[in-house]
Amino acid sequence: MNNSVELQHMRPEQLDEAVKKFPVGYIPFGATEFHGRHLPVGLDSTKAHGMLCYFAEQMGGLVVPPIYYGVGGGHVDFPWTWMVDDDALISIIVTTALGLEKNGIKVIVVCSGHYPNESLYERIEERFKEKGGKAEILCIIEHKAFDEDRLQGDHASKFETSSLLALAPETVKMENLQVGETGKSLESFGLPIAEVSGGWWFEKNEEHPWYGIAAREENWPTDASGELGWAYIKNVKTWLEAKIISALETSEN
């Protein structure tokens, strides 16, 4: 619990004071989706929420409660995975953004830890404006801070695992990467092979310890660490901070 940046834990006078200091609101969302057997199914939302709380602690602003719903992604047949209709999710996010603006927020950061949610961003921005929204709205996907790095933007592999080892290490069980649900070891399968050289691999064998994990070639979840996660998160902060400062300057003109 963070009583200084998490909106749900703050009293009205605390919220008003935070808005005066730095009128930025953060909306984290993601999905309820299988992320291998070593990670929690709420990883995407937990990752986005944890990052945004860290950013708010460092820069200022308010973080609304995380939304644990998403769309798309190609994992609906995996255990403990479900998605919602586009319009339902768009409505929740736009309503939240309008509420933040009504209370003095000038810049709204919408951040999804579930990358397929990016397909909603244009409609979120359009709906917000249609309903009278005037605040600057930044819809981001955190791995876009690393467009030149082909190892970024994985699903439950090195970088998502590292992010959670940094933000919520108690939810990660790295030993589950060594032995599958049926007891077969990683050594009995070997490392996954990308479908195309330099491309992505996606482990769909239910007996494999890495079942449900997907990443680019040579991106392995066993290489994850909390230190790598924090380095990743701090780089995202630098990238996002520049966008927020620019948006605040625009909102004042």
PDB file of C-alpha atoms in Angstrom:
ATOM      1  CA  MET A   1       0.000   0.000   0.000  1.00  0.00           C
ATOM      2  CA  ASN A   2       1.319   3.443  -0.966  1.00  0.00           C
ATOM      3  CA  ASN A   3      -0.681   6.256   0.621  1.00  0.00           C
ATOM      4  CA  SER A   4       1.219   8.933  -1.297  1.00  0.00           C
ATOM      5  CA  VAL A   5       0.434   7.966  -4.914  1.00  0.00           C
ATOM      6  CA  GLU A   6      -2.300   5.283  -4.972  1.00  0.00           C
ATOM      7  CA  LEU A   7      -5.605   7.094  -5.374  1.00  0.00           C
ATOM      8  CA  GLN A   8      -7.729   4.451  -3.622  1.00  0.00           C
ATOM      9  CA  HIS A   9      -5.761   4.845  -0.380  1.00  0.00           C
ATOM     10  CA  MET A  10      -5.860   8.650  -0.273  1.00  0.00           C
ATOM     11  CA  ARG A  11      -8.267  11.131   1.293  1.00  0.00           C
ATOM     12  CA  PRO A  12      -9.700  14.029  -0.766  1.00  0.00           C
ATOM     13  CA  GLU A  13      -7.341  16.647   0.694  1.00  0.00           C
ATOM     14  CA  GLN A  14      -4.353  14.411  -0.072  1.00  0.00           C
ATOM     15  CA  LEU A  15      -5.547  13.956  -3.641  1.00  0.00           C
ATOM     16  CA  ASP A  16      -6.071  17.698  -4.116  1.00  0.00           C
ATOM     17  CA  GLU A  17      -2.586  18.434  -2.805  1.00  0.00           C
ATOM     18  CA  ALA A  18      -1.024  15.859  -5.142  1.00  0.00           C
ATOM     19  CA  VAL A  19      -2.826  17.382  -8.132  1.00  0.00           C
ATOM     20  CA  LYS A  20      -1.543  20.863  -7.241  1.00  0.00           C
ATOM     21  CA  LYS A  21       2.032  19.575  -7.159  1.00  0.00           C
ATOM     22  CA  PHE A  22       1.961  17.499 -10.347  1.00  0.00           C
ATOM     23  CA  PRO A  23      -1.362  17.230 -12.264  1.00  0.00           C
ATOM     24  CA  VAL A  24      -0.710  13.842 -13.846  1.00  0.00           C
ATOM     25  CA  GLY A  25      -2.924  10.764 -13.526  1.00  0.00           C
ATOM     26  CA  TYR A  26      -1.872   7.210 -14.376  1.00  0.00           C
ATOM     27  CA  ILE A  27      -4.264   4.449 -15.476  1.00  0.00           C
ATOM     28  CA  PRO A  28      -2.698   0.951 -15.364  1.00  0.00           C
ATOM     29  CA  PHE A  29      -4.388  -1.993 -17.037  1.00  0.00           C
ATOM     30  CA  GLY A  30      -3.458  -5.353 -18.494  1.00  0.00           C
ATOM     31  CA  ALA A  31      -5.281  -8.688 -18.485  1.00  0.00           C
ATOM     32  CA  THR A  32      -6.023 -11.887 -16.635  1.00  0.00           C
ATOM     33  CA  GLU A  33      -3.851 -14.232 -18.683  1.00  0.00           C
ATOM     34  CA  PHE A  34      -1.633 -17.304 -18.312  1.00  0.00           C
ATOM     35  CA  HIS A  35       2.045 -16.306 -18.101  1.00  0.00           C
ATOM     36  CA  GLY A  36       3.732 -19.651 -17.716  1.00  0.00           C
ATOM     37  CA  ARG A  37       3.746 -21.616 -14.478  1.00  0.00           C
ATOM     38  CA  HIS A  38       6.317 -19.391 -12.789  1.00  0.00           C
ATOM     39  CA  LEU A  39       4.341 -16.133 -12.917  1.00  0.00           C
ATOM     40  CA  PRO A  40       0.911 -14.956 -11.692  1.00  0.00           C
ATOM     41  CA  VAL A  41      -1.944 -14.617 -14.186  1.00  0.00           C
ATOM     42  CA  GLY A  42      -2.327 -10.936 -13.301  1.00  0.00           C
ATOM     43  CA  LEU A  43       1.238 -10.101 -14.344  1.00  0.00           C
ATOM     44  CA  ASP A  44       0.331  -7.584 -17.044  1.00  0.00           C
ATOM     45  CA  SER A  45      -1.737  -5.383 -14.737  1.00  0.00           C
ATOM     46  CA  THR A  46       0.571  -5.849 -11.749  1.00  0.00           C
ATOM     47  CA  LYS A  47       3.549  -4.867 -13.914  1.00  0.00           C
ATOM     48  CA  ALA A  48       1.847  -1.736 -15.254  1.00  0.00           C
ATOM     49  CA  HIS A  49       0.605  -0.743 -11.790  1.00  0.00           C
ATOM     50  CA  GLY A  50       3.974  -1.300 -10.119  1.00  0.00           C
ATOM     51  CA  MET A  51       5.833   0.664 -12.759  1.00  0.00           C
ATOM     52  CA  LEU A  52       3.393   3.564 -12.622  1.00  0.00           C
ATOM     53  CA  CYS A  53       3.532   3.685  -8.820  1.00  0.00           C
ATOM     54  CA  TYR A  54       7.325   3.888  -9.036  1.00  0.00           C
ATOM     55  CA  PHE A  55       7.102   6.631 -11.667  1.00  0.00           C
ATOM     56  CA  ALA A  56       4.590   8.588  -9.553  1.00  0.00           C
ATOM     57  CA  GLU A  57       6.817   8.265  -6.490  1.00  0.00           C
ATOM     58  CA  GLN A  58       9.740   9.651  -8.482  1.00  0.00           C
ATOM     59  CA  MET A  59       7.946  12.313 -10.544  1.00  0.00           C
ATOM     60  CA  GLY A  60       4.599  12.983  -8.883  1.00  0.00           C
ATOM     61  CA  GLY A  61       0.995  12.296  -9.805  1.00  0.00           C
ATOM     62  CA  LEU A  62      -1.721   9.808  -8.882  1.00  0.00           C
ATOM     63  CA  VAL A  63      -2.197   6.155  -9.842  1.00  0.00           C
ATOM     64  CA  VAL A  64      -5.723   4.728 -10.084  1.00  0.00           C
ATOM     65  CA  PRO A  65      -6.394   1.080  -9.115  1.00  0.00           C
ATOM     66  CA  PRO A  66      -5.191  -1.410 -11.750  1.00  0.00           C
ATOM     67  CA  ILE A  67      -7.691  -2.925 -14.176  1.00  0.00           C
ATOM     68  CA  TYR A  68      -7.190  -6.688 -14.545  1.00  0.00           C
ATOM     69  CA  TYR A  69      -8.959  -7.063 -17.882  1.00  0.00           C
ATOM     70  CA  GLY A  70      -7.732  -7.012 -21.453  1.00  0.00           C
ATOM     71  CA  VAL A  71      -8.441  -7.999 -25.052  1.00  0.00           C
ATOM     72  CA  GLY A  72      -6.791 -10.290 -27.600  1.00  0.00           C
ATOM     73  CA  GLY A  73      -3.408 -11.930 -27.317  1.00  0.00           C
ATOM     74  CA  GLY A  74      -3.990 -15.460 -28.591  1.00  0.00           C
ATOM     75  CA  HIS A  75      -3.872 -17.098 -25.152  1.00  0.00           C
ATOM     76  CA  VAL A  76      -7.578 -17.627 -24.453  1.00  0.00           C
ATOM     77  CA  ASP A  77      -7.202 -21.418 -24.673  1.00  0.00           C
ATOM     78  CA  PHE A  78      -4.592 -21.436 -21.905  1.00  0.00           C
ATOM     79  CA  PRO A  79      -5.608 -21.995 -18.256  1.00  0.00           C
ATOM     80  CA  TRP A  80      -6.913 -19.093 -16.181  1.00  0.00           C
ATOM     81  CA  THR A  81      -7.216 -16.747 -19.139  1.00  0.00           C
ATOM     82  CA  TRP A  82     -10.192 -14.676 -20.253  1.00  0.00           C
ATOM     83  CA  MET A  83     -10.676 -11.459 -22.174  1.00  0.00           C
ATOM     84  CA  VAL A  84     -13.462  -8.881 -22.322  1.00  0.00           C
ATOM     85  CA  ASP A  85     -15.224  -6.980 -25.108  1.00  0.00           C
ATOM     86  CA  ASP A  86     -13.385  -3.979 -26.506  1.00  0.00           C
ATOM     87  CA  ASP A  87     -16.183  -1.527 -25.729  1.00  0.00           C
ATOM     88  CA  ALA A  88     -16.459  -2.610 -22.092  1.00  0.00           C
ATOM     89  CA  LEU A  89     -12.783  -1.916 -21.474  1.00  0.00           C
ATOM     90  CA  ILE A  90     -12.753   1.325 -23.459  1.00  0.00           C
ATOM     91  CA  SER A  91     -15.733   2.584 -21.438  1.00  0.00           C
ATOM     92  CA  ILE A  92     -14.017   1.926 -18.090  1.00  0.00           C
ATOM     93  CA  ILE A  93     -10.796   3.646 -19.143  1.00  0.00           C
ATOM     94  CA  VAL A  94     -12.498   6.677 -20.702  1.00  0.00           C
ATOM     95  CA  THR A  95     -14.799   7.111 -17.692  1.00  0.00           C
ATOM     96  CA  THR A  96     -11.753   6.981 -15.419  1.00  0.00           C
ATOM     97  CA  ALA A  97      -9.866   9.501 -17.559  1.00  0.00           C
ATOM     98  CA  LEU A  98     -12.806  11.916 -17.533  1.00  0.00           C
ATOM     99  CA  GLY A  99     -13.047  11.582 -13.757  1.00  0.00           C
ATOM    100  CA  LEU A 100      -9.380  12.422 -13.368  1.00  0.00           C
ATOM    101  CA  GLU A 101      -9.728  15.464 -15.601  1.00  0.00           C
ATOM    102  CA  LYS A 102     -12.778  16.687 -13.664  1.00  0.00           C
ATOM    103  CA  ASN A 103     -10.604  16.793 -10.553  1.00  0.00           C
ATOM    104  CA  GLY A 104      -7.793  18.839 -12.051  1.00  0.00           C
ATOM    105  CA  ILE A 105      -5.561  16.322 -13.837  1.00  0.00           C
ATOM    106  CA  LYS A 106      -3.946  17.865 -16.940  1.00  0.00           C
ATOM    107  CA  VAL A 107      -2.068  14.851 -18.338  1.00  0.00           C
ATOM    108  CA  ILE A 108      -3.364  11.271 -18.293  1.00  0.00           C
ATOM    109  CA  VAL A 109      -1.023   8.325 -18.868  1.00  0.00           C
ATOM    110  CA  VAL A 110      -2.786   5.144 -19.978  1.00  0.00           C
ATOM    111  CA  CYS A 111      -0.385   2.205 -19.665  1.00  0.00           C
ATOM    112  CA  SER A 112      -1.163  -1.395 -20.578  1.00  0.00           C
ATOM    113  CA  GLY A 113       1.163  -4.186 -19.508  1.00  0.00           C
ATOM    114  CA  HIS A 114      -0.742  -6.454 -21.936  1.00  0.00           C
ATOM    115  CA  TYR A 115       0.597  -5.488 -25.331  1.00  0.00           C
ATOM    116  CA  PRO A 116      -2.448  -6.451 -27.480  1.00  0.00           C
ATOM    117  CA  ASN A 117      -4.446  -3.761 -25.639  1.00  0.00           C
ATOM    118  CA  GLU A 118      -2.574  -1.269 -27.792  1.00  0.00           C
ATOM    119  CA  SER A 119      -5.242  -1.991 -30.423  1.00  0.00           C
ATOM    120  CA  LEU A 120      -7.678   0.020 -28.257  1.00  0.00           C
ATOM    121  CA  TYR A 121      -5.569   3.148 -27.922  1.00  0.00           C
ATOM    122  CA  GLU A 122      -6.843   5.104 -30.917  1.00  0.00           C
ATOM    123  CA  ARG A 123     -10.453   4.427 -29.915  1.00  0.00           C
ATOM    124  CA  ILE A 124      -9.756   5.394 -26.292  1.00  0.00           C
ATOM    125  CA  GLU A 125      -8.369   8.745 -27.407  1.00  0.00           C
ATOM    126  CA  GLU A 126     -11.266   9.326 -29.820  1.00  0.00           C
ATOM    127  CA  ARG A 127     -13.936   8.408 -27.251  1.00  0.00           C
ATOM    128  CA  PHE A 128     -12.299  10.629 -24.634  1.00  0.00           C
ATOM    129  CA  LYS A 129     -12.449  13.631 -26.974  1.00  0.00           C
ATOM    130  CA  GLU A 130     -15.999  12.805 -28.104  1.00  0.00           C
ATOM    131  CA  LYS A 131     -17.112  12.965 -24.470  1.00  0.00           C
ATOM    132  CA  GLY A 132     -15.541  16.366 -23.988  1.00  0.00           C
ATOM    133  CA  GLY A 133     -12.116  15.386 -22.664  1.00  0.00           C
ATOM    134  CA  LYS A 134      -9.550  18.177 -22.983  1.00  0.00           C
ATOM    135  CA  ALA A 135      -6.608  16.787 -20.998  1.00  0.00           C
ATOM    136  CA  GLU A 136      -3.487  15.562 -22.764  1.00  0.00           C
ATOM    137  CA  ILE A 137      -3.696  11.762 -22.983  1.00  0.00           C
ATOM    138  CA  LEU A 138      -0.626   9.551 -23.426  1.00  0.00           C
ATOM    139  CA  CYS A 139      -1.357   5.920 -24.288  1.00  0.00           C
ATOM    140  CA  ILE A 140       1.828   3.909 -23.862  1.00  0.00           C
ATOM    141  CA  ILE A 141       3.256   0.397 -24.042  1.00  0.00           C
ATOM    142  CA  GLU A 142       6.383   0.252 -21.914  1.00  0.00           C
ATOM    143  CA  HIS A 143       8.556  -1.800 -24.263  1.00  0.00           C
ATOM    144  CA  LYS A 144       8.261   0.964 -26.888  1.00  0.00           C
ATOM    145  CA  ALA A 145      11.001   2.670 -24.896  1.00  0.00           C
ATOM    146  CA  PHE A 146      13.317   0.051 -26.432  1.00  0.00           C
ATOM    147  CA  ASP A 147      12.331  -0.066 -30.106  1.00  0.00           C
ATOM    148  CA  GLU A 148      15.868  -0.933 -31.192  1.00  0.00           C
ATOM    149  CA  ASP A 149      16.258  -3.867 -28.772  1.00  0.00           C
ATOM    150  CA  ARG A 150      14.847  -7.067 -30.214  1.00  0.00           C
ATOM    151  CA  LEU A 151      14.750  -8.774 -26.802  1.00  0.00           C
ATOM    152  CA  GLN A 152      12.078  -6.426 -25.448  1.00  0.00           C
ATOM    153  CA  GLY A 153       8.335  -7.012 -25.424  1.00  0.00           C
ATOM    154  CA  ASP A 154       8.252 -10.729 -24.572  1.00  0.00           C
ATOM    155  CA  HIS A 155       5.474 -12.806 -23.019  1.00  0.00           C
ATOM    156  CA  ALA A 156       6.509 -14.188 -19.603  1.00  0.00           C
ATOM    157  CA  SER A 157      10.160 -14.487 -20.612  1.00  0.00           C
ATOM    158  CA  LYS A 158      13.318 -12.615 -19.631  1.00  0.00           C
ATOM    159  CA  PHE A 159      11.963  -9.081 -19.417  1.00  0.00           C
ATOM    160  CA  GLU A 160       8.465  -9.634 -18.057  1.00  0.00           C
ATOM    161  CA  THR A 161       9.887 -12.045 -15.493  1.00  0.00           C
ATOM    162  CA  SER A 162      12.615  -9.537 -14.583  1.00  0.00           C
ATOM    163  CA  SER A 163      10.020  -6.788 -14.208  1.00  0.00           C
ATOM    164  CA  LEU A 164       8.057  -8.808 -11.687  1.00  0.00           C
ATOM    165  CA  LEU A 165      11.198  -9.934  -9.860  1.00  0.00           C
ATOM    166  CA  ALA A 166      11.790  -6.213  -9.322  1.00  0.00           C
ATOM    167  CA  LEU A 167       8.235  -5.137  -8.524  1.00  0.00           C
ATOM    168  CA  ALA A 168       6.633  -8.163  -6.842  1.00  0.00           C
ATOM    169  CA  PRO A 169       9.258 -10.890  -6.259  1.00  0.00           C
ATOM    170  CA  GLU A 170       7.016 -12.757  -3.827  1.00  0.00           C
ATOM    171  CA  THR A 171       4.714 -13.676  -6.748  1.00  0.00           C
ATOM    172  CA  VAL A 172       7.450 -15.357  -8.840  1.00  0.00           C
ATOM    173  CA  LYS A 173       8.542 -18.997  -8.534  1.00  0.00           C
ATOM    174  CA  MET A 174      11.628 -19.407 -10.704  1.00  0.00           C
ATOM    175  CA  GLU A 175      12.064 -23.111  -9.885  1.00  0.00           C
ATOM    176  CA  ASN A 176       8.901 -23.814 -11.897  1.00  0.00           C
ATOM    177  CA  LEU A 177      10.962 -23.063 -15.010  1.00  0.00           C
ATOM    178  CA  GLN A 178      13.036 -26.205 -14.396  1.00  0.00           C
ATOM    179  CA  VAL A 179      10.312 -28.859 -14.047  1.00  0.00           C
ATOM    180  CA  GLY A 180       6.984 -29.104 -15.873  1.00  0.00           C
ATOM    181  CA  GLU A 181       3.610 -29.899 -14.352  1.00  0.00           C
ATOM    182  CA  THR A 182       4.003 -33.609 -15.161  1.00  0.00           C
ATOM    183  CA  GLY A 183       7.492 -33.754 -13.616  1.00  0.00           C
ATOM    184  CA  LYS A 184       9.555 -33.639 -16.811  1.00  0.00           C
ATOM    185  CA  SER A 185      12.677 -31.498 -16.543  1.00  0.00           C
ATOM    186  CA  LEU A 186      13.790 -28.716 -18.845  1.00  0.00           C
ATOM    187  CA  GLU A 187      16.798 -30.837 -19.829  1.00  0.00           C
ATOM    188  CA  SER A 188      14.514 -33.507 -21.277  1.00  0.00           C
ATOM    189  CA  PHE A 189      13.083 -30.997 -23.751  1.00  0.00           C
ATOM    190  CA  GLY A 190      15.852 -28.531 -24.475  1.00  0.00           C
ATOM    191  CA  LEU A 191      15.393 -24.867 -25.314  1.00  0.00           C
ATOM    192  CA  PRO A 192      12.571 -23.776 -27.641  1.00  0.00           C
ATOM    193  CA  ILE A 193      13.443 -23.049 -31.251  1.00  0.00           C
ATOM    194  CA  ALA A 194      12.207 -19.968 -33.112  1.00  0.00           C
ATOM    195  CA  GLU A 195       9.905 -20.691 -36.043  1.00  0.00           C
ATOM    196  CA  VAL A 196      12.063 -18.407 -38.200  1.00  0.00           C
ATOM    197  CA  SER A 197      15.723 -17.559 -37.570  1.00  0.00           C
ATOM    198  CA  GLY A 198      15.849 -14.371 -35.533  1.00  0.00           C
ATOM    199  CA  GLY A 199      12.119 -14.611 -34.894  1.00  0.00           C
ATOM    200  CA  TRP A 200       9.840 -15.695 -32.060  1.00  0.00           C
ATOM    201  CA  TRP A 201       9.375 -18.994 -30.267  1.00  0.00           C
ATOM    202  CA  PHE A 202       6.123 -19.889 -28.498  1.00  0.00           C
ATOM    203  CA  GLU A 203       6.117 -22.996 -26.281  1.00  0.00           C
ATOM    204  CA  LYS A 204       2.763 -24.791 -26.632  1.00  0.00           C
ATOM    205  CA  ASN A 205       3.691 -28.223 -25.257  1.00  0.00           C
ATOM    206  CA  GLU A 206       1.775 -28.532 -21.965  1.00  0.00           C
ATOM    207  CA  GLU A 207       4.452 -30.823 -20.492  1.00  0.00           C
ATOM    208  CA  HIS A 208       7.286 -28.368 -21.153  1.00  0.00           C
ATOM    209  CA  PRO A 209       8.295 -26.282 -18.098  1.00  0.00           C
ATOM    210  CA  TRP A 210       8.057 -23.181 -20.292  1.00  0.00           C
ATOM    211  CA  TYR A 211       4.531 -23.879 -21.489  1.00  0.00           C
ATOM    212  CA  GLY A 212       2.786 -20.654 -22.518  1.00  0.00           C
ATOM    213  CA  ILE A 213       5.941 -18.525 -22.712  1.00  0.00           C
ATOM    214  CA  ALA A 214       6.780 -16.645 -25.924  1.00  0.00           C
ATOM    215  CA  ALA A 215       9.745 -14.474 -26.881  1.00  0.00           C
ATOM    216  CA  ARG A 216      12.256 -13.658 -29.562  1.00  0.00           C
ATOM    217  CA  GLU A 217      15.153 -16.001 -30.247  1.00  0.00           C
ATOM    218  CA  GLU A 218      17.691 -16.280 -27.402  1.00  0.00           C
ATOM    219  CA  ASN A 219      15.377 -14.513 -24.945  1.00  0.00           C
ATOM    220  CA  TRP A 220      15.156 -17.034 -22.074  1.00  0.00           C
ATOM    221  CA  PRO A 221      13.139 -16.636 -18.847  1.00  0.00           C
ATOM    222  CA  THR A 222      15.911 -18.291 -16.833  1.00  0.00           C
ATOM    223  CA  ASP A 223      18.125 -15.259 -17.560  1.00  0.00           C
ATOM    224  CA  ALA A 224      15.738 -12.974 -15.658  1.00  0.00           C
ATOM    225  CA  SER A 225      16.764 -11.057 -12.546  1.00  0.00           C
ATOM    226  CA  GLY A 226      15.446  -8.306 -10.323  1.00  0.00           C
ATOM    227  CA  GLU A 227      18.485  -6.188 -11.152  1.00  0.00           C
ATOM    228  CA  LEU A 228      17.702  -6.412 -14.850  1.00  0.00           C
ATOM    229  CA  GLY A 229      14.081  -5.574 -14.063  1.00  0.00           C
ATOM    230  CA  TRP A 230      14.993  -2.386 -12.215  1.00  0.00           C
ATOM    231  CA  ALA A 231      17.356  -1.293 -14.987  1.00  0.00           C
ATOM    232  CA  TYR A 232      14.526  -1.839 -17.461  1.00  0.00           C
ATOM    233  CA  ILE A 233      11.999   0.086 -15.333  1.00  0.00           C
ATOM    234  CA  LYS A 234      14.350   3.033 -14.789  1.00  0.00           C
ATOM    235  CA  ASN A 235      14.966   3.322 -18.522  1.00  0.00           C
ATOM    236  CA  VAL A 236      11.207   3.349 -19.132  1.00  0.00           C
ATOM    237  CA  LYS A 237      10.882   6.144 -16.547  1.00  0.00           C
ATOM    238  CA  THR A 238      13.423   8.309 -18.384  1.00  0.00           C
ATOM    239  CA  TRP A 239      11.568   7.746 -21.670  1.00  0.00           C
ATOM    240  CA  LEU A 240       8.133   8.458 -20.165  1.00  0.00           C
ATOM    241  CA  GLU A 241       9.236  11.471 -18.125  1.00  0.00           C
ATOM    242  CA  ALA A 242      10.207  13.327 -21.296  1.00  0.00           C
ATOM    243  CA  LYS A 243       6.773  12.621 -22.779  1.00  0.00           C
ATOM    244  CA  ILE A 244       4.980  13.796 -19.630  1.00  0.00           C
ATOM    245  CA  ILE A 245       6.953  17.051 -19.362  1.00  0.00           C
ATOM    246  CA  SER A 246       6.232  17.805 -23.019  1.00  0.00           C
ATOM    247  CA  ALA A 247       2.512  17.069 -22.514  1.00  0.00           C
ATOM    248  CA  LEU A 248       2.355  19.309 -19.424  1.00  0.00           C
ATOM    249  CA  GLU A 249       3.919  22.150 -21.396  1.00  0.00           C
ATOM    250  CA  THR A 250       1.350  21.639 -24.161  1.00  0.00           C
ATOM    251  CA  SER A 251      -1.527  21.627 -21.661  1.00  0.00           C
ATOM    252  CA  GLU A 252      -0.431  25.018 -20.306  1.00  0.00           C
ATOM    253  CA  ASN A 253      -0.488  26.694 -23.734  1.00  0.00           C
TER     254      ASN A 253
END
